[in-house]
PDB file of C-alpha atoms in Angstrom:
ATOM      1  CA  MET A   9     -14.582  12.306   6.705  1.00  0.00           C
ATOM      2  CA  ILE A  10     -10.925  11.604   7.237  1.00  0.00           C
ATOM      3  CA  ASN A  11      -9.934   9.418  10.258  1.00  0.00           C
ATOM      4  CA  HIS A  12      -6.356   9.831  11.145  1.00  0.00           C
ATOM      5  CA  VAL A  13      -5.155   6.872  12.480  1.00  0.00           C
ATOM      6  CA  GLY A  14      -1.395   7.107  12.479  1.00  0.00           C
ATOM      7  CA  THR A  15       1.135   4.901  11.247  1.00  0.00           C
ATOM      8  CA  LEU A  16      -0.212   1.333  11.892  1.00  0.00           C
ATOM      9  CA  ASN A  17       1.442  -1.823  11.465  1.00  0.00           C
ATOM     10  CA  ILE A  18       0.529  -3.605   7.997  1.00  0.00           C
ATOM     11  CA  GLU A  19       1.697  -7.138   6.866  1.00  0.00           C
ATOM     12  CA  THR A  20       1.704  -8.472   3.528  1.00  0.00           C
ATOM     13  CA  LYS A  21       2.358 -12.108   2.215  1.00  0.00           C
ATOM     14  CA  ARG A  22       6.624 -10.922   2.393  1.00  0.00           C
ATOM     15  CA  LEU A  23       6.409  -7.306   4.161  1.00  0.00           C
ATOM     16  CA  ILE A  24       6.046  -6.118   7.684  1.00  0.00           C
ATOM     17  CA  LEU A  25       5.217  -2.148   7.255  1.00  0.00           C
ATOM     18  CA  ARG A  26       5.963  -0.513  10.999  1.00  0.00           C
ATOM     19  CA  LYS A  27       7.214   2.434  12.288  1.00  0.00           C
ATOM     20  CA  PHE A  28      10.938   3.229  12.105  1.00  0.00           C
ATOM     21  CA  THR A  29      12.915   3.189  15.284  1.00  0.00           C
ATOM     22  CA  MET A  30      16.294   4.317  16.350  1.00  0.00           C
ATOM     23  CA  ASP A  31      17.562   0.394  15.991  1.00  0.00           C
ATOM     24  CA  ASP A  32      16.852   0.972  12.318  1.00  0.00           C
ATOM     25  CA  ALA A  33      19.781   3.180  11.596  1.00  0.00           C
ATOM     26  CA  GLN A  34      22.236   0.989  10.358  1.00  0.00           C
ATOM     27  CA  ASN A  35      20.007  -1.052   7.734  1.00  0.00           C
ATOM     28  CA  VAL A  36      18.539   2.418   6.792  1.00  0.00           C
ATOM     29  CA  PHE A  37      22.000   3.681   5.730  1.00  0.00           C
ATOM     30  CA  ASP A  38      23.518   0.409   4.766  1.00  0.00           C
ATOM     31  CA  ASN A  39      20.415  -0.441   2.443  1.00  0.00           C
ATOM     32  CA  TRP A  40      19.816   2.425   0.698  1.00  0.00           C
ATOM     33  CA  ALA A  41      20.024   5.950   2.403  1.00  0.00           C
ATOM     34  CA  ASN A  42      23.738   6.081   1.181  1.00  0.00           C
ATOM     35  CA  ASP A  43      23.155   4.738  -2.115  1.00  0.00           C
ATOM     36  CA  ALA A  44      23.434   7.264  -5.125  1.00  0.00           C
ATOM     37  CA  LEU A  45      21.544   4.936  -7.417  1.00  0.00           C
ATOM     38  CA  VAL A  46      18.747   4.368  -4.994  1.00  0.00           C
ATOM     39  CA  THR A  47      18.296   8.429  -4.611  1.00  0.00           C
ATOM     40  CA  LYS A  48      19.065   9.298  -8.210  1.00  0.00           C
ATOM     41  CA  TYR A  49      15.611  10.295  -8.816  1.00  0.00           C
ATOM     42  CA  LEU A  50      14.716  11.521  -5.097  1.00  0.00           C
ATOM     43  CA  GLN A  51      14.509  14.803  -3.893  1.00  0.00           C
ATOM     44  CA  TRP A  52      17.452  14.208  -1.326  1.00  0.00           C
ATOM     45  CA  LYS A  53      21.441  13.273  -1.639  1.00  0.00           C
ATOM     46  CA  PRO A  54      22.678   9.927  -0.577  1.00  0.00           C
ATOM     47  CA  HIS A  55      23.566  10.352   3.192  1.00  0.00           C
ATOM     48  CA  GLU A  56      27.359  10.917   3.914  1.00  0.00           C
ATOM     49  CA  SER A  57      27.123   9.299   6.983  1.00  0.00           C
ATOM     50  CA  ILE A  58      25.104   7.117   9.276  1.00  0.00           C
ATOM     51  CA  ASP A  59      24.864  10.327  11.569  1.00  0.00           C
ATOM     52  CA  VAL A  60      22.617  11.873   8.779  1.00  0.00           C
ATOM     53  CA  THR A  61      20.592   9.130   8.897  1.00  0.00           C
ATOM     54  CA  LYS A  62      20.238   9.052  12.583  1.00  0.00           C
ATOM     55  CA  SER A  63      19.338  12.425  12.526  1.00  0.00           C
ATOM     56  CA  ILE A  64      16.481  12.008   9.872  1.00  0.00           C
ATOM     57  CA  LEU A  65      15.459   8.847  12.018  1.00  0.00           C
ATOM     58  CA  ASN A  66      15.149  10.834  15.116  1.00  0.00           C
ATOM     59  CA  ASP A  67      12.953  13.381  13.278  1.00  0.00           C
ATOM     60  CA  TRP A  68      10.717  10.656  11.841  1.00  0.00           C
ATOM     61  CA  VAL A  69      10.150   8.727  15.169  1.00  0.00           C
ATOM     62  CA  ARG A  70       9.281  12.027  17.027  1.00  0.00           C
ATOM     63  CA  SER A  71       6.743  12.718  14.377  1.00  0.00           C
ATOM     64  CA  TYR A  72       4.918   9.254  15.079  1.00  0.00           C
ATOM     65  CA  GLU A  73       3.335  11.631  18.101  1.00  0.00           C
ATOM     66  CA  ARG A  74       0.855  12.894  15.467  1.00  0.00           C
ATOM     67  CA  LEU A  75      -1.769  10.663  14.100  1.00  0.00           C
ATOM     68  CA  ASP A  76      -1.435  12.463  10.705  1.00  0.00           C
ATOM     69  CA  CYS A  77       1.927  10.971  10.305  1.00  0.00           C
ATOM     70  CA  TYR A  78       2.043   8.078   7.813  1.00  0.00           C
ATOM     71  CA  ASN A  79       5.775   6.753   7.543  1.00  0.00           C
ATOM     72  CA  TRP A  80       6.268   2.879   7.334  1.00  0.00           C
ATOM     73  CA  ALA A  81       9.802   1.022   7.288  1.00  0.00           C
ATOM     74  CA  ILE A  82       9.512  -1.695   4.996  1.00  0.00           C
ATOM     75  CA  VAL A  83      10.737  -4.893   6.534  1.00  0.00           C
ATOM     76  CA  CYS A  84      11.363  -7.987   4.874  1.00  0.00           C
ATOM     77  CA  LYS A  85      10.049 -11.214   6.643  1.00  0.00           C
ATOM     78  CA  ASP A  86      12.985 -13.258   5.057  1.00  0.00           C
ATOM     79  CA  ASN A  87      15.418 -11.503   7.071  1.00  0.00           C
ATOM     80  CA  MET A  88      13.862  -9.118   9.129  1.00  0.00           C
ATOM     81  CA  GLN A  89      16.071  -5.953   7.428  1.00  0.00           C
ATOM     82  CA  VAL A  90      14.487  -2.933   6.684  1.00  0.00           C
ATOM     83  CA  ILE A  91      14.533  -2.608   2.937  1.00  0.00           C
ATOM     84  CA  GLY A  92      13.106   0.551   2.105  1.00  0.00           C
ATOM     85  CA  SER A  93      10.509   3.319   3.261  1.00  0.00           C
ATOM     86  CA  ILE A  94       7.133   4.307   1.945  1.00  0.00           C
ATOM     87  CA  SER A  95       5.076   7.269   3.480  1.00  0.00           C
ATOM     88  CA  LEU A  96       2.221  10.005   2.660  1.00  0.00           C
ATOM     89  CA  VAL A  97       4.585  12.875   1.753  1.00  0.00           C
ATOM     90  CA  ASP A  98       1.513  15.191   1.264  1.00  0.00           C
ATOM     91  CA  PHE A  99      -2.244  15.307   1.882  1.00  0.00           C
ATOM     92  CA  SER A 100      -5.276  17.519   1.900  1.00  0.00           C
ATOM     93  CA  ASN A 101      -7.913  16.432   4.692  1.00  0.00           C
ATOM     94  CA  LEU A 102     -10.519  18.940   2.860  1.00  0.00           C
ATOM     95  CA  HIS A 103     -10.091  17.456  -0.591  1.00  0.00           C
ATOM     96  CA  LYS A 104      -9.437  13.945   0.694  1.00  0.00           C
ATOM     97  CA  TRP A 105      -6.402  12.950  -1.479  1.00  0.00           C
ATOM     98  CA  CYS A 106      -2.911  11.875  -0.303  1.00  0.00           C
ATOM     99  CA  GLU A 107       0.641  11.413  -2.025  1.00  0.00           C
ATOM    100  CA  ILE A 108       2.687   8.572  -1.530  1.00  0.00           C
ATOM    101  CA  GLY A 109       6.406   8.734  -1.886  1.00  0.00           C
ATOM    102  CA  TYR A 110       8.710   5.574  -1.789  1.00  0.00           C
ATOM    103  CA  CYS A 111      11.988   4.027  -2.116  1.00  0.00           C
ATOM    104  CA  LEU A 112      13.579   0.626  -1.723  1.00  0.00           C
ATOM    105  CA  SER A 113      17.290  -0.847  -1.582  1.00  0.00           C
ATOM    106  CA  ARG A 114      18.419  -2.029  -4.977  1.00  0.00           C
ATOM    107  CA  ASN A 115      18.816  -5.373  -3.818  1.00  0.00           C
ATOM    108  CA  TYR A 116      15.099  -5.651  -3.771  1.00  0.00           C
ATOM    109  CA  TRP A 117      14.354  -4.063  -6.969  1.00  0.00           C
ATOM    110  CA  ASN A 118      12.586  -6.045  -9.969  1.00  0.00           C
ATOM    111  CA  ASN A 119      10.869  -8.679  -7.155  1.00  0.00           C
ATOM    112  CA  GLY A 120       7.617  -7.054  -6.873  1.00  0.00           C
ATOM    113  CA  ILE A 121       8.167  -5.653  -3.556  1.00  0.00           C
ATOM    114  CA  MET A 122       7.504  -1.979  -4.005  1.00  0.00           C
ATOM    115  CA  THR A 123       4.127  -3.017  -5.712  1.00  0.00           C
ATOM    116  CA  GLU A 124       3.429  -5.195  -2.717  1.00  0.00           C
ATOM    117  CA  ALA A 125       3.966  -2.441  -0.287  1.00  0.00           C
ATOM    118  CA  LEU A 126       2.188   0.161  -2.342  1.00  0.00           C
ATOM    119  CA  LYS A 127      -0.854  -2.004  -2.748  1.00  0.00           C
ATOM    120  CA  ALA A 128      -0.824  -2.452   1.339  1.00  0.00           C
ATOM    121  CA  VAL A 129      -0.623   1.061   1.568  1.00  0.00           C
ATOM    122  CA  ILE A 130      -3.207   2.382  -0.956  1.00  0.00           C
ATOM    123  CA  ASP A 131      -5.811  -0.259   0.759  1.00  0.00           C
ATOM    124  CA  PHE A 132      -4.816   1.795   4.064  1.00  0.00           C
ATOM    125  CA  CYS A 133      -5.419   4.848   2.643  1.00  0.00           C
ATOM    126  CA  PHE A 134      -8.984   3.979   1.442  1.00  0.00           C
ATOM    127  CA  THR A 135     -10.258   1.598   4.236  1.00  0.00           C
ATOM    128  CA  LYS A 136      -8.716   3.134   7.324  1.00  0.00           C
ATOM    129  CA  ILE A 137      -8.188   6.913   6.683  1.00  0.00           C
ATOM    130  CA  GLY A 138     -11.058   7.440   4.059  1.00  0.00           C
ATOM    131  CA  PHE A 139      -8.899   9.258   1.428  1.00  0.00           C
ATOM    132  CA  ASN A 140     -10.933   9.394  -1.794  1.00  0.00           C
ATOM    133  CA  ARG A 141      -7.629   9.569  -4.017  1.00  0.00           C
ATOM    134  CA  VAL A 142      -4.168   8.380  -3.849  1.00  0.00           C
ATOM    135  CA  GLN A 143      -1.856   9.787  -5.949  1.00  0.00           C
ATOM    136  CA  ALA A 144       1.884   9.528  -6.531  1.00  0.00           C
ATOM    137  CA  PHE A 145       4.766  11.044  -8.829  1.00  0.00           C
ATOM    138  CA  HIS A 146       7.761  10.260 -10.569  1.00  0.00           C
ATOM    139  CA  HIS A 147      10.817  11.639 -12.216  1.00  0.00           C
ATOM    140  CA  ALA A 148       9.989  11.124 -15.999  1.00  0.00           C
ATOM    141  CA  GLU A 149      13.163   9.301 -16.453  1.00  0.00           C
ATOM    142  CA  ASN A 150      12.540   6.629 -13.845  1.00  0.00           C
ATOM    143  CA  ARG A 151      10.159   4.411 -15.978  1.00  0.00           C
ATOM    144  CA  ALA A 152      10.487   1.425 -13.081  1.00  0.00           C
ATOM    145  CA  SER A 153       8.731   3.704 -10.670  1.00  0.00           C
ATOM    146  CA  GLY A 154       5.930   4.281 -13.074  1.00  0.00           C
ATOM    147  CA  ARG A 155       5.512   0.560 -13.748  1.00  0.00           C
ATOM    148  CA  VAL A 156       5.052   0.180  -9.661  1.00  0.00           C
ATOM    149  CA  MET A 157       2.474   2.520  -9.579  1.00  0.00           C
ATOM    150  CA  LEU A 158       0.685   0.937 -12.875  1.00  0.00           C
ATOM    151  CA  LYS A 159       0.667  -2.644 -11.509  1.00  0.00           C
ATOM    152  CA  SER A 160      -0.432  -1.256  -7.885  1.00  0.00           C
ATOM    153  CA  GLY A 161      -3.823  -0.150  -9.770  1.00  0.00           C
ATOM    154  CA  MET A 162      -2.920   3.453 -10.265  1.00  0.00           C
ATOM    155  CA  LYS A 163      -3.787   5.163 -13.861  1.00  0.00           C
ATOM    156  CA  TYR A 164      -1.197   7.288 -15.820  1.00  0.00           C
ATOM    157  CA  GLU A 165      -2.822  11.088 -15.516  1.00  0.00           C
ATOM    158  CA  GLY A 166       0.171  13.067 -17.527  1.00  0.00           C
ATOM    159  CA  ARG A 167       3.416  14.598 -17.307  1.00  0.00           C
ATOM    160  CA  LEU A 168       4.042  18.002 -15.160  1.00  0.00           C
ATOM    161  CA  ARG A 169       6.713  19.979 -16.944  1.00  0.00           C
ATOM    162  CA  GLN A 170       9.321  21.132 -14.723  1.00  0.00           C
ATOM    163  CA  TYR A 171       7.673  20.042 -11.531  1.00  0.00           C
ATOM    164  CA  ARG A 172       9.952  19.547  -9.043  1.00  0.00           C
ATOM    165  CA  ALA A 173      13.828  20.561  -8.608  1.00  0.00           C
ATOM    166  CA  ASN A 174      16.322  17.685  -8.327  1.00  0.00           C
ATOM    167  CA  THR A 175      19.269  17.680  -5.686  1.00  0.00           C
ATOM    168  CA  ARG A 176      21.335  19.722  -8.417  1.00  0.00           C
ATOM    169  CA  GLY A 177      18.622  22.327  -8.563  1.00  0.00           C
ATOM    170  CA  GLU A 178      17.557  21.635 -12.094  1.00  0.00           C
ATOM    171  CA  PHE A 179      13.588  21.687 -13.075  1.00  0.00           C
ATOM    172  CA  VAL A 180      12.726  18.287 -14.090  1.00  0.00           C
ATOM    173  CA  ASP A 181       9.283  16.650 -15.754  1.00  0.00           C
ATOM    174  CA  CYS A 182       7.346  14.148 -13.252  1.00  0.00           C
ATOM    175  CA  ASP A 183       4.833  12.022 -13.983  1.00  0.00           C
ATOM    176  CA  MET A 184       1.648  11.647 -12.256  1.00  0.00           C
ATOM    177  CA  TYR A 185      -0.558   8.439 -11.422  1.00  0.00           C
ATOM    178  CA  ALA A 186      -3.814   8.441  -9.211  1.00  0.00           C
ATOM    179  CA  ILE A 187      -6.235   5.692  -8.009  1.00  0.00           C
ATOM    180  CA  LEU A 188      -9.693   7.070  -6.995  1.00  0.00           C
ATOM    181  CA  LYS A 189     -11.684   5.193  -4.444  1.00  0.00           C
ATOM    182  CA  ASP A 190     -14.353   4.395  -6.907  1.00  0.00           C
ATOM    183  CA  ASP A 191     -11.683   2.563  -8.701  1.00  0.00           C
ATOM    184  CA  TYR A 192     -10.221   0.790  -5.972  1.00  0.00           C
ATOM    185  CA  SER A 193     -13.875  -0.338  -4.931  1.00  0.00           C
ATOM    186  CA  ASN A 194     -14.767  -1.478  -8.336  1.00  0.00           C
ATOM    187  CA  ARG A 195     -11.322  -3.377  -9.328  1.00  0.00           C
ATOM    188  CA  ASP A 196     -12.941  -6.786  -8.477  1.00  0.00           C
ATOM    189  CA  ASN A 197     -16.154  -6.026 -10.530  1.00  0.00           C
ATOM    190  CA  SER A 198     -14.251  -5.281 -13.892  1.00  0.00           C
TER     191      SER A 198
END
């Protein structure tokens, strides 16, 4: 059974995953939302102004009223900066699966930060919510995101041709990864 609990705080060795607040607007804008390199493979364009960021944050903060909203700010313990986001972008209660999406400030790339956050959210999805399958997609050219998924215990399941449209309206291939609850439960036994 799925047990929606909402966006609860999660703590890892280097990170705090928590709800966004309106006070995060400047960090979000400065650290990744206005960066064309960070958003290159995402489905939204860089924010042109902090007003865009504030508007989106306002929607996110309001969405926390629902227990089926899962959208975490990734906070670096070293400096308490909001450096990224990770969320459940889709899910099925009936089929007990969810899809995770994420982005991270380029200043924190290649340090295992996103892998640490993704592992924590995968654990949350299985142990707190009760999903049977956690999946994620990435633009086929964004190989670094695929490495994050693999390091987090997900398995490559294949390429979906012209699966999503990019910000220019072009259809792009996406690679799909997933981990099952059985895989997760047996990870220490193999």
